[in-house]
């Protein structure tokens, strides 16, 4: 594999904007944000964009007006607008799977037309939503009952990857809007402890399982689903008829669903032209709809759609997802940045960074271009984070004074969902202070003026010049969550277009799954298996077999 280096060291590309950016980078890379703001008193107001009710302050980035101009030139030379238009038209931009990437069709209003292979798919989208709505209403109002006639009060979502990260994130984000008479759990890990702890205090007669697997053959999901089936039958006297009243499926494989014992009338279809990590508001969002109700779910859809329209129609210089995507390219390919921190100053978004890890890194963690040639520059950075102010007492030390450059996204809201005295003012003060401190730091002169002895001065200096975005909205609501998720979806797509990679496949995920299927029978065989792995894997398998049998 070719070495991946910053574009500032490797021009290699055909696009003149790369060369112009590299030249420009060499001129501005040492310039400090203190100077940028001193030279332009209106920079904070001017370097901002607003759309669909989301405000982006990008003034604390190490960029000039010329930087933004060159990044937009790069977007134009990369054919970004044509790729955006192609995605919204349903063109097969997911070339390795010969599919559209049409997640935007999941959130268009009824009566809109979006065509795939000559078919308007919007009626199919709304048929699934209507079926989800009918089921949700029956469960929430108590009409749908369990095998013993009891109301179903517990919902356990079984899935992994996109079938878990999206539902968990959305449930946690919108918990303030959820039905608190119901309990929601999410089983994701194949580790049996996850399942055991998730159902430990639940009554089988009041529990509904949602099994999310497009193929209904996913190893982790189906292993947990069969354990759930056994648990339910053990609690309900072994009556197989109970399965149909306590299990529903999110899948496309009706045969496997029926073999499991689930009535296919209770199967909710995932449309095959939506990549999993972009499917939060597809049938995979059934647990979210059950938690917040169909009306709130449709408000979330509206938020997605508003950001979709902003992305589609807004000029790049004011287009929030485009600007964020281009800034990521600037740091990754010019500064050699390898990680980005996402810091929501909102406790309900505690699972948002984990959700973004899949959205970003599964999408753009690629090493070949659309035509199959080696990528010769860095692609996706590592995304990570934690809600504020927790992160300030954990990893923010590294961001302020560490040797690496870690751009940050701060996400904050003007109003709290739980107003308590001064809490929200202090929360937002910390968010703004972190961005200010990262940008401007603390000079040696200021440290000395505070009376620090000379030997201590270097330890207390913060160089600043650490870039960040601040994303600000009025309040975290279903609609706002939709806008923010769509914002990051489109930022990821923008990055993928610039890097000329396919953001919608995930072949690397398949490799580990295939190897696991080979190793499972070797772990479980009664006799000593004939092992043909490398010496390390062979030794680990043999040691595990000994440990497993040790009393």
Coordinates of C-alpha atoms in Angstrom, one line a residue:
X1 CA 0.0 0.0 0.0
X2 CA 1.3 3.5 -0.9
X3 CA 2.3 5.7 2.0
X4 CA -0.3 8.3 2.8
X5 CA 1.1 11.8 3.3
X6 CA -0.3 15.3 3.6
X7 CA -1.0 16.8 0.2
X8 CA 1.3 19.6 1.3
X9 CA 4.1 17.1 0.8
X10 CA 2.6 15.2 -2.1
X11 CA 1.0 17.1 -5.0
X12 CA 0.4 14.1 -7.2
X13 CA -3.1 15.3 -8.2
X14 CA -4.6 16.6 -11.4
X15 CA -6.6 19.4 -9.7
X16 CA -4.8 22.8 -9.8
X17 CA -6.6 23.7 -6.5
X18 CA -4.5 21.1 -4.6
X19 CA -1.4 22.8 -5.8
X20 CA -2.7 26.3 -5.0
X21 CA -3.8 25.1 -1.6
X22 CA -0.4 23.6 -0.9
X23 CA 1.3 26.9 -1.8
X24 CA -1.2 28.9 0.2
X25 CA -0.7 26.5 3.2
X26 CA 3.0 27.2 3.3
X27 CA 2.3 30.9 3.6
X28 CA -0.3 30.7 6.4
X29 CA 0.6 27.6 8.4
X30 CA 2.5 29.5 11.0
X31 CA 0.0 32.4 11.3
X32 CA -1.8 32.6 14.6
X33 CA -5.4 33.1 15.3
X34 CA -4.5 36.0 17.5
X35 CA -3.2 37.8 14.5
X36 CA -6.3 36.9 12.3
X37 CA -8.6 38.4 14.9
X38 CA -6.5 41.4 15.6
X39 CA -6.3 42.2 11.9
X40 CA -10.0 41.7 11.3
X41 CA -12.2 42.9 14.2
X42 CA -15.3 41.6 12.5
X43 CA -13.9 38.1 11.7
X44 CA -16.2 36.5 14.4
X45 CA -19.3 37.7 12.8
X46 CA -18.1 37.4 9.2
X47 CA -16.8 33.9 9.2
X48 CA -20.1 32.3 10.1
X49 CA -22.9 30.6 8.2
X50 CA -26.5 29.9 9.1
X51 CA -29.0 27.5 7.5
X52 CA -32.0 25.5 8.6
X53 CA -31.8 27.0 12.0
X54 CA -28.2 25.9 12.6
X55 CA -25.5 28.5 13.2
X56 CA -21.9 27.7 12.4
X57 CA -19.1 29.8 13.7
X58 CA -16.0 28.8 11.8
X59 CA -13.9 31.9 12.6
X60 CA -11.6 30.1 15.0
X61 CA -10.1 28.0 12.2
X62 CA -6.7 28.6 10.8
X63 CA -8.0 30.0 7.6
X64 CA -8.2 33.2 5.6
X65 CA -10.7 34.3 3.1
X66 CA -8.2 33.0 0.5
X67 CA -8.2 29.6 2.1
X68 CA -12.0 29.4 1.9
X69 CA -11.9 30.6 -1.7
X70 CA -9.3 27.9 -2.6
X71 CA -11.2 25.2 -0.8
X72 CA -14.4 26.1 -2.7
X73 CA -12.3 26.0 -5.9
X74 CA -11.2 22.5 -5.0
X75 CA -14.9 21.5 -4.4
X76 CA -15.7 22.9 -7.9
X77 CA -12.8 21.1 -9.6
X78 CA -13.8 17.9 -7.8
X79 CA -17.3 18.1 -9.2
X80 CA -19.0 18.4 -5.8
X81 CA -22.2 20.0 -7.1
X82 CA -22.6 17.4 -9.8
X83 CA -22.1 14.6 -7.2
X84 CA -24.7 16.3 -4.9
X85 CA -27.2 16.5 -7.7
X86 CA -26.5 12.9 -8.7
X87 CA -27.1 11.7 -5.2
X88 CA -30.4 13.5 -4.9
X89 CA -31.4 12.3 -8.4
X90 CA -30.9 8.6 -7.4
X91 CA -27.9 8.0 -9.6
X92 CA -25.9 4.9 -8.7
X93 CA -23.1 6.7 -7.0
X94 CA -22.3 3.7 -4.7
X95 CA -20.4 2.1 -7.6
X96 CA -19.0 -1.0 -5.9
X97 CA -22.5 -2.1 -4.9
X98 CA -24.2 -0.7 -8.0
X99 CA -26.7 1.2 -5.9
X100 CA -27.9 4.8 -5.3
X101 CA -27.1 6.4 -2.0
X102 CA -30.5 7.8 -1.5
X103 CA -31.0 8.3 2.2
X104 CA -32.3 11.8 1.4
X105 CA -35.4 10.1 0.0
X106 CA -36.2 8.7 3.4
X107 CA -37.1 12.1 4.7
X108 CA -38.9 13.8 1.7
X109 CA -42.5 14.9 2.2
X110 CA -45.3 12.7 1.0
X111 CA -46.2 13.6 -2.6
X112 CA -42.6 14.3 -3.6
X113 CA -41.1 12.4 -6.5
X114 CA -37.7 10.7 -6.3
X115 CA -36.9 8.1 -9.0
X116 CA -34.7 5.0 -8.8
X117 CA -34.6 2.9 -12.0
X118 CA -37.7 4.8 -13.3
X119 CA -39.7 4.1 -10.2
X120 CA -40.9 6.9 -7.8
X121 CA -39.7 5.5 -4.5
X122 CA -41.4 8.0 -2.3
X123 CA -44.7 6.0 -2.0
X124 CA -42.6 3.0 -0.8
X125 CA -40.8 5.2 1.8
X126 CA -44.1 6.5 3.1
X127 CA -45.7 3.0 3.1
X128 CA -43.0 1.9 5.5
X129 CA -43.4 5.0 7.6
X130 CA -47.2 4.4 7.7
X131 CA -46.7 0.8 8.8
X132 CA -44.3 1.9 11.5
X133 CA -46.8 4.5 12.6
X134 CA -49.7 2.1 12.9
X135 CA -47.6 -0.4 14.8
X136 CA -46.2 2.3 17.1
X137 CA -49.6 3.6 17.9
X138 CA -50.9 0.1 18.7
X139 CA -48.0 -0.5 21.1
X140 CA -48.1 2.9 22.8
X141 CA -51.8 2.9 23.4
X142 CA -51.8 -0.7 24.7
X143 CA -53.8 -2.2 21.8
X144 CA -50.9 -4.5 20.9
X145 CA -50.6 -7.0 23.8
X146 CA -48.2 -9.8 24.6
X147 CA -48.9 -13.5 24.7
X148 CA -50.5 -13.3 28.2
X149 CA -52.6 -10.3 27.5
X150 CA -50.3 -7.8 29.2
X151 CA -49.3 -4.5 27.7
X152 CA -45.8 -4.4 26.3
X153 CA -43.9 -1.9 28.3
X154 CA -40.3 -3.0 27.5
X155 CA -38.7 -2.6 24.1
X156 CA -35.3 -4.3 23.4
X157 CA -33.6 -3.4 20.1
X158 CA -31.2 -6.1 18.9
X159 CA -28.8 -5.1 16.3
X160 CA -25.2 -4.0 15.7
X161 CA -23.4 -1.3 13.7
X162 CA -26.0 1.0 12.1
X163 CA -28.8 -1.1 13.6
X164 CA -27.6 -0.1 17.0
X165 CA -25.6 3.1 16.9
X166 CA -28.3 5.2 15.3
X167 CA -31.2 3.9 17.5
X168 CA -29.1 4.3 20.7
X169 CA -27.9 7.8 19.8
X170 CA -31.4 8.9 18.8
X171 CA -33.1 7.4 21.9
X172 CA -30.5 9.0 24.2
X173 CA -30.7 12.3 22.4
X174 CA -34.5 12.5 22.5
X175 CA -35.0 10.9 25.9
X176 CA -36.7 14.0 27.1
X177 CA -39.5 13.5 24.6
X178 CA -39.8 9.7 25.2
X179 CA -42.7 7.8 26.9
X180 CA -41.3 7.3 30.4
X181 CA -43.8 4.5 31.1
X182 CA -41.8 2.4 28.7
X183 CA -38.3 1.0 29.1
X184 CA -35.9 0.8 26.2
X185 CA -32.8 -1.3 26.0
X186 CA -30.3 -1.9 23.2
X187 CA -28.4 -5.2 22.8
X188 CA -25.5 -4.9 20.5
X189 CA -22.5 -6.8 21.6
X190 CA -22.2 -10.5 21.0
X191 CA -20.7 -10.7 24.5
X192 CA -23.4 -12.5 26.5
X193 CA -23.0 -10.0 29.3
X194 CA -24.7 -7.4 27.1
X195 CA -27.8 -9.5 26.7
X196 CA -28.0 -10.7 30.3
X197 CA -27.7 -7.2 31.8
X198 CA -30.2 -5.8 29.3
X199 CA -33.0 -8.2 30.2
X200 CA -32.1 -8.9 33.8
X201 CA -34.9 -6.9 35.3
X202 CA -37.5 -7.3 32.5
X203 CA -40.7 -9.3 32.5
X204 CA -40.9 -11.5 29.4
X205 CA -44.6 -11.1 29.3
X206 CA -44.2 -7.3 28.9
X207 CA -41.2 -7.3 26.5
X208 CA -41.0 -6.6 22.8
X209 CA -37.9 -7.5 20.8
X210 CA -37.0 -5.6 17.6
X211 CA -34.5 -7.7 15.6
X212 CA -32.6 -5.4 13.2
X213 CA -30.7 -7.2 10.4
X214 CA -31.1 -6.4 6.8
X215 CA -30.1 -10.0 5.8
X216 CA -31.4 -11.6 9.0
X217 CA -28.1 -13.5 9.1
X218 CA -25.8 -11.1 10.9
X219 CA -23.7 -13.1 13.3
X220 CA -23.9 -10.9 16.3
X221 CA -27.5 -9.9 15.9
X222 CA -28.9 -13.4 15.2
X223 CA -26.9 -14.9 18.1
X224 CA -28.5 -12.4 20.4
X225 CA -31.9 -12.8 18.8
X226 CA -31.8 -16.6 19.4
X227 CA -30.8 -16.0 23.0
X228 CA -33.7 -13.6 23.3
X229 CA -36.1 -16.2 21.8
X230 CA -34.9 -18.8 24.3
X231 CA -35.2 -16.3 27.2
X232 CA -38.8 -15.4 26.2
X233 CA -39.9 -19.0 25.7
X234 CA -38.4 -19.9 29.1
X235 CA -40.4 -17.1 30.7
X236 CA -43.7 -17.9 28.9
X237 CA -43.9 -21.6 29.3
X238 CA -42.3 -22.6 26.0
X239 CA -45.2 -21.7 23.8
X240 CA -43.8 -21.0 20.3
X241 CA -46.9 -19.0 19.4
X242 CA -45.7 -16.3 21.7
X243 CA -42.9 -15.4 19.4
X244 CA -45.2 -13.6 16.9
X245 CA -46.5 -11.3 19.7
X246 CA -43.2 -10.4 21.2
X247 CA -40.9 -10.1 18.2
X248 CA -40.8 -7.9 15.1
X249 CA -38.1 -7.7 12.4
X250 CA -36.4 -5.0 10.5
X251 CA -35.2 -6.9 7.5
X252 CA -35.5 -7.6 3.8
X253 CA -35.2 -11.4 4.1
X254 CA -38.8 -12.6 4.6
X255 CA -37.8 -16.3 4.5
X256 CA -35.3 -16.1 7.4
X257 CA -37.7 -13.9 9.4
X258 CA -40.5 -16.5 9.0
X259 CA -38.1 -19.4 9.9
X260 CA -37.2 -17.5 13.1
X261 CA -40.9 -17.5 14.0
X262 CA -41.7 -13.9 13.4
X263 CA -44.9 -13.2 11.4
X264 CA -43.7 -11.5 8.2
X265 CA -46.7 -9.1 8.5
X266 CA -44.6 -7.7 11.3
X267 CA -41.5 -7.3 9.2
X268 CA -40.5 -3.7 8.4
X269 CA -38.5 -3.4 5.2
X270 CA -35.2 -1.6 4.8
X271 CA -34.8 -0.2 1.3
X272 CA -31.7 -1.6 -0.4
X273 CA -30.5 1.7 -1.7
X274 CA -29.7 3.2 1.7
X275 CA -26.4 2.5 3.3
X276 CA -26.8 1.3 6.9
X277 CA -25.1 4.2 8.7
X278 CA -27.3 6.7 6.8
X279 CA -30.5 4.9 7.7
X280 CA -31.3 6.4 11.1
X281 CA -34.8 7.4 10.0
X282 CA -35.6 4.2 8.0
X283 CA -37.4 1.2 9.5
X284 CA -34.2 0.9 11.7
X285 CA -35.6 3.9 13.6
X286 CA -38.6 1.9 14.8
X287 CA -37.4 1.9 18.4
X288 CA -37.0 5.7 18.2
X289 CA -40.6 6.1 16.9
X290 CA -41.8 3.8 19.7
X291 CA -40.0 6.0 22.2
X292 CA -41.0 9.4 21.0
X293 CA -44.2 8.7 19.0
X294 CA -44.9 9.0 15.3
X295 CA -45.5 12.8 15.4
X296 CA -42.2 13.6 17.0
X297 CA -40.5 11.1 14.6
X298 CA -41.9 13.0 11.6
X299 CA -40.6 16.2 13.1
X300 CA -37.2 14.7 13.1
X301 CA -37.7 13.7 9.4
X302 CA -38.6 17.3 8.7
X303 CA -35.3 18.5 10.3
X304 CA -33.3 16.1 8.2
X305 CA -35.2 17.3 5.1
X306 CA -34.5 21.0 5.9
X307 CA -30.8 20.3 6.1
X308 CA -30.9 18.3 2.9
X309 CA -32.4 21.2 1.1
X310 CA -29.9 23.6 2.5
X311 CA -27.1 21.3 1.3
X312 CA -28.6 20.9 -2.1
X313 CA -29.4 24.5 -2.9
X314 CA -27.1 26.8 -0.9
X315 CA -23.9 28.3 -2.5
X316 CA -20.8 26.6 -1.1
X317 CA -19.5 29.7 0.6
X318 CA -22.6 29.7 2.9
X319 CA -23.3 25.9 2.8
X320 CA -22.7 24.6 6.4
X321 CA -22.0 20.9 5.5
X322 CA -19.8 21.9 2.6
X323 CA -17.8 24.3 4.7
X324 CA -17.3 21.8 7.5
X325 CA -16.3 19.1 5.1
X326 CA -13.8 21.3 3.3
X327 CA -12.3 22.5 6.6
X328 CA -11.8 18.8 7.5
X329 CA -10.0 18.3 4.2
X330 CA -7.8 21.4 4.9
X331 CA -6.6 20.0 8.2
X332 CA -6.3 16.4 7.1
X333 CA -4.5 17.0 3.8
X334 CA -2.5 20.1 4.5
X335 CA -1.8 19.9 8.3
X336 CA -1.7 16.1 8.4
X337 CA -4.3 16.0 11.2
X338 CA -5.4 12.5 12.1
X339 CA -8.1 13.1 14.7
X340 CA -11.1 15.4 15.2
X341 CA -12.9 15.8 18.6
X342 CA -16.6 16.3 18.7
X343 CA -17.8 17.9 22.0
X344 CA -21.5 18.3 22.5
X345 CA -22.3 20.5 25.4
X346 CA -25.6 18.7 25.9
X347 CA -25.8 15.6 28.1
X348 CA -28.6 14.1 25.9
X349 CA -26.0 13.9 23.1
X350 CA -23.7 11.6 25.1
X351 CA -23.9 8.9 22.4
X352 CA -23.5 11.3 19.4
X353 CA -19.7 11.0 19.2
X354 CA -19.9 7.1 19.1
X355 CA -22.5 7.4 16.4
X356 CA -20.3 9.7 14.4
X357 CA -17.4 7.2 14.6
X358 CA -19.3 4.9 12.3
X359 CA -20.8 7.6 10.1
X360 CA -17.4 9.1 9.4
X361 CA -14.8 6.3 9.6
X362 CA -16.9 3.6 8.0
X363 CA -17.7 6.0 5.2
X364 CA -14.4 7.5 4.4
X365 CA -11.9 5.0 5.9
X366 CA -10.9 4.0 2.4
X367 CA -7.6 3.5 0.5
X368 CA -8.7 3.3 -3.1
X369 CA -10.4 5.8 -5.4
X370 CA -13.6 5.4 -7.3
X371 CA -11.6 3.9 -10.2
X372 CA -9.7 1.5 -7.9
X373 CA -6.3 3.2 -7.8
X374 CA -4.4 3.7 -4.5
X375 CA -5.2 6.9 -2.6
X376 CA -1.9 8.7 -2.0
X377 CA -3.1 11.0 0.8
X378 CA -4.8 10.8 4.1
X379 CA -8.6 10.2 4.1
X380 CA -10.8 10.0 7.1
X381 CA -9.5 11.2 10.4
X382 CA -10.4 9.4 13.6
X383 CA -13.5 11.0 15.2
X384 CA -14.0 10.8 19.0
X385 CA -15.4 12.8 21.8
X386 CA -17.4 13.2 25.0
X387 CA -20.0 15.6 26.3
X388 CA -18.8 18.8 27.9
X389 CA -17.9 19.6 30.5
X390 CA -16.8 16.0 31.2
X391 CA -14.1 16.1 28.5
X392 CA -12.5 19.2 30.0
X393 CA -11.5 17.1 33.0
X394 CA -10.3 14.2 30.8
X395 CA -8.7 14.8 27.4
X396 CA -8.9 18.6 26.9
X397 CA -5.4 18.9 28.5
X398 CA -4.0 17.1 25.4
X399 CA -5.9 19.4 23.0
X400 CA -4.7 22.5 24.8
X401 CA -1.1 21.6 25.4
X402 CA -0.3 18.4 23.6
X403 CA 2.1 18.1 20.7
X404 CA -0.6 17.1 18.1
X405 CA -3.2 19.3 16.4
X406 CA -6.8 18.2 17.2
X407 CA -9.5 20.4 15.6
X408 CA -12.7 20.4 17.6
X409 CA -16.4 20.7 16.9
X410 CA -18.4 22.3 19.8
X411 CA -22.1 21.7 19.7
X412 CA -24.3 23.8 22.0
X413 CA -27.9 25.0 22.4
X414 CA -29.4 28.3 23.6
X415 CA -32.0 26.7 25.8
X416 CA -31.9 23.7 28.2
X417 CA -34.4 21.0 28.2
X418 CA -34.1 20.9 32.0
X419 CA -33.6 24.5 33.2
X420 CA -32.0 24.5 36.7
X421 CA -30.8 27.8 38.1
X422 CA -27.5 28.7 36.6
X423 CA -26.6 25.3 35.2
X424 CA -27.1 26.1 31.5
X425 CA -25.3 29.5 31.7
X426 CA -22.3 27.7 33.2
X427 CA -22.4 24.9 30.7
X428 CA -22.4 27.3 27.7
X429 CA -19.8 29.5 29.4
X430 CA -17.5 26.5 29.4
X431 CA -18.2 25.7 25.8
X432 CA -17.4 29.2 24.6
X433 CA -14.4 29.4 27.0
X434 CA -12.9 26.2 25.6
X435 CA -13.1 27.4 22.0
X436 CA -11.7 30.8 23.1
X437 CA -8.8 29.2 25.1
X438 CA -7.9 26.8 22.2
X439 CA -7.8 29.7 19.8
X440 CA -5.9 32.3 21.8
X441 CA -4.1 30.3 24.5
X442 CA -2.2 31.9 27.3
X443 CA 1.1 33.7 26.6
X444 CA 4.2 33.6 28.7
X445 CA 3.8 37.3 29.4
X446 CA 0.3 36.8 30.8
X447 CA 1.5 33.9 32.9
X448 CA 4.3 36.0 34.4
X449 CA 1.9 38.9 35.0
X450 CA -0.1 36.6 37.2
X451 CA 3.0 36.1 39.4
X452 CA 4.2 32.7 38.3
X453 CA 7.9 32.1 39.0
X454 CA 10.1 31.8 35.9
X455 CA 10.6 28.0 36.3
X456 CA 6.8 27.5 36.2
X457 CA 6.1 29.7 33.2
X458 CA 6.7 27.1 30.4
X459 CA 4.4 24.7 32.1
X460 CA 1.5 27.1 32.3
X461 CA 1.8 28.5 28.7
X462 CA -0.8 27.4 26.3
X463 CA 0.2 28.2 22.7
X464 CA -3.3 28.5 21.4
X465 CA -3.9 28.4 17.6
X466 CA -5.9 25.3 18.1
X467 CA -8.8 25.4 15.6
X468 CA -12.5 24.7 16.3
X469 CA -16.0 25.1 15.0
X470 CA -19.0 26.0 17.1
X471 CA -22.4 24.7 16.1
X472 CA -25.2 26.5 17.9
X473 CA -29.0 25.9 17.7
X474 CA -31.9 27.0 19.8
X475 CA -32.8 23.8 21.6
X476 CA -32.3 20.0 21.2
X477 CA -35.6 18.8 19.7
X478 CA -36.4 16.0 17.3
X479 CA -36.3 18.4 14.4
X480 CA -32.9 19.9 15.5
X481 CA -31.4 16.4 16.0
X482 CA -32.4 15.6 12.4
X483 CA -30.7 18.8 11.2
X484 CA -27.5 18.0 13.0
X485 CA -27.3 14.4 11.9
X486 CA -27.9 15.4 8.3
X487 CA -25.3 18.1 8.6
X488 CA -22.6 15.5 9.5
X489 CA -23.9 13.1 6.8
X490 CA -23.4 15.7 4.1
X491 CA -20.1 16.9 5.5
X492 CA -18.9 13.3 5.3
X493 CA -20.1 13.1 1.7
X494 CA -18.4 16.3 0.8
X495 CA -15.1 14.9 2.1
X496 CA -15.5 11.7 0.2
X497 CA -16.1 13.6 -3.1
X498 CA -12.9 15.6 -2.5
X499 CA -11.0 12.4 -1.9
X500 CA -12.6 10.7 -4.8
X501 CA -13.7 7.7 -2.8
X502 CA -16.9 5.8 -2.3
X503 CA -18.4 6.8 1.1
X504 CA -21.2 4.2 0.9
X505 CA -19.6 0.8 1.0
X506 CA -17.8 -1.0 3.8
X507 CA -15.8 -4.0 2.5
X508 CA -13.3 -3.8 5.3
X509 CA -16.1 -4.7 7.8
X510 CA -16.8 -7.9 5.9
X511 CA -13.2 -9.2 6.2
X512 CA -13.3 -9.7 9.9
X513 CA -16.7 -11.2 9.8
X514 CA -15.6 -13.8 7.2
X515 CA -12.5 -14.7 9.3
X516 CA -14.6 -15.1 12.4
X517 CA -16.9 -17.6 10.7
X518 CA -13.9 -19.7 9.9
X519 CA -12.6 -19.6 13.5
X520 CA -15.9 -20.3 15.3
X521 CA -16.0 -24.0 14.5
X522 CA -12.3 -24.3 15.4
X523 CA -13.1 -23.0 18.9
X524 CA -16.2 -25.1 19.3
X525 CA -15.0 -28.5 17.9
X526 CA -14.9 -31.4 20.3
X527 CA -11.6 -32.7 18.9
X528 CA -8.3 -30.8 18.4
X529 CA -8.9 -28.8 15.2
X530 CA -6.4 -28.7 12.3
X531 CA -5.3 -25.0 12.4
X532 CA -4.0 -23.3 9.3
X533 CA -3.8 -19.7 10.5
X534 CA -0.6 -17.8 11.2
X535 CA 1.4 -18.9 14.3
X536 CA -0.1 -16.2 16.5
X537 CA -3.7 -16.9 15.7
X538 CA -3.1 -20.7 16.0
X539 CA -1.5 -20.2 19.5
X540 CA -4.4 -18.0 20.6
X541 CA -7.0 -20.5 19.5
X542 CA -5.2 -23.3 21.4
X543 CA -4.8 -21.3 24.5
X544 CA -8.4 -20.2 24.5
X545 CA -9.6 -23.8 24.2
X546 CA -7.5 -24.7 27.2
X547 CA -8.8 -21.7 29.2
X548 CA -12.4 -22.5 28.3
X549 CA -12.0 -26.1 29.6
X550 CA -10.2 -25.2 32.8
X551 CA -12.4 -25.6 35.9

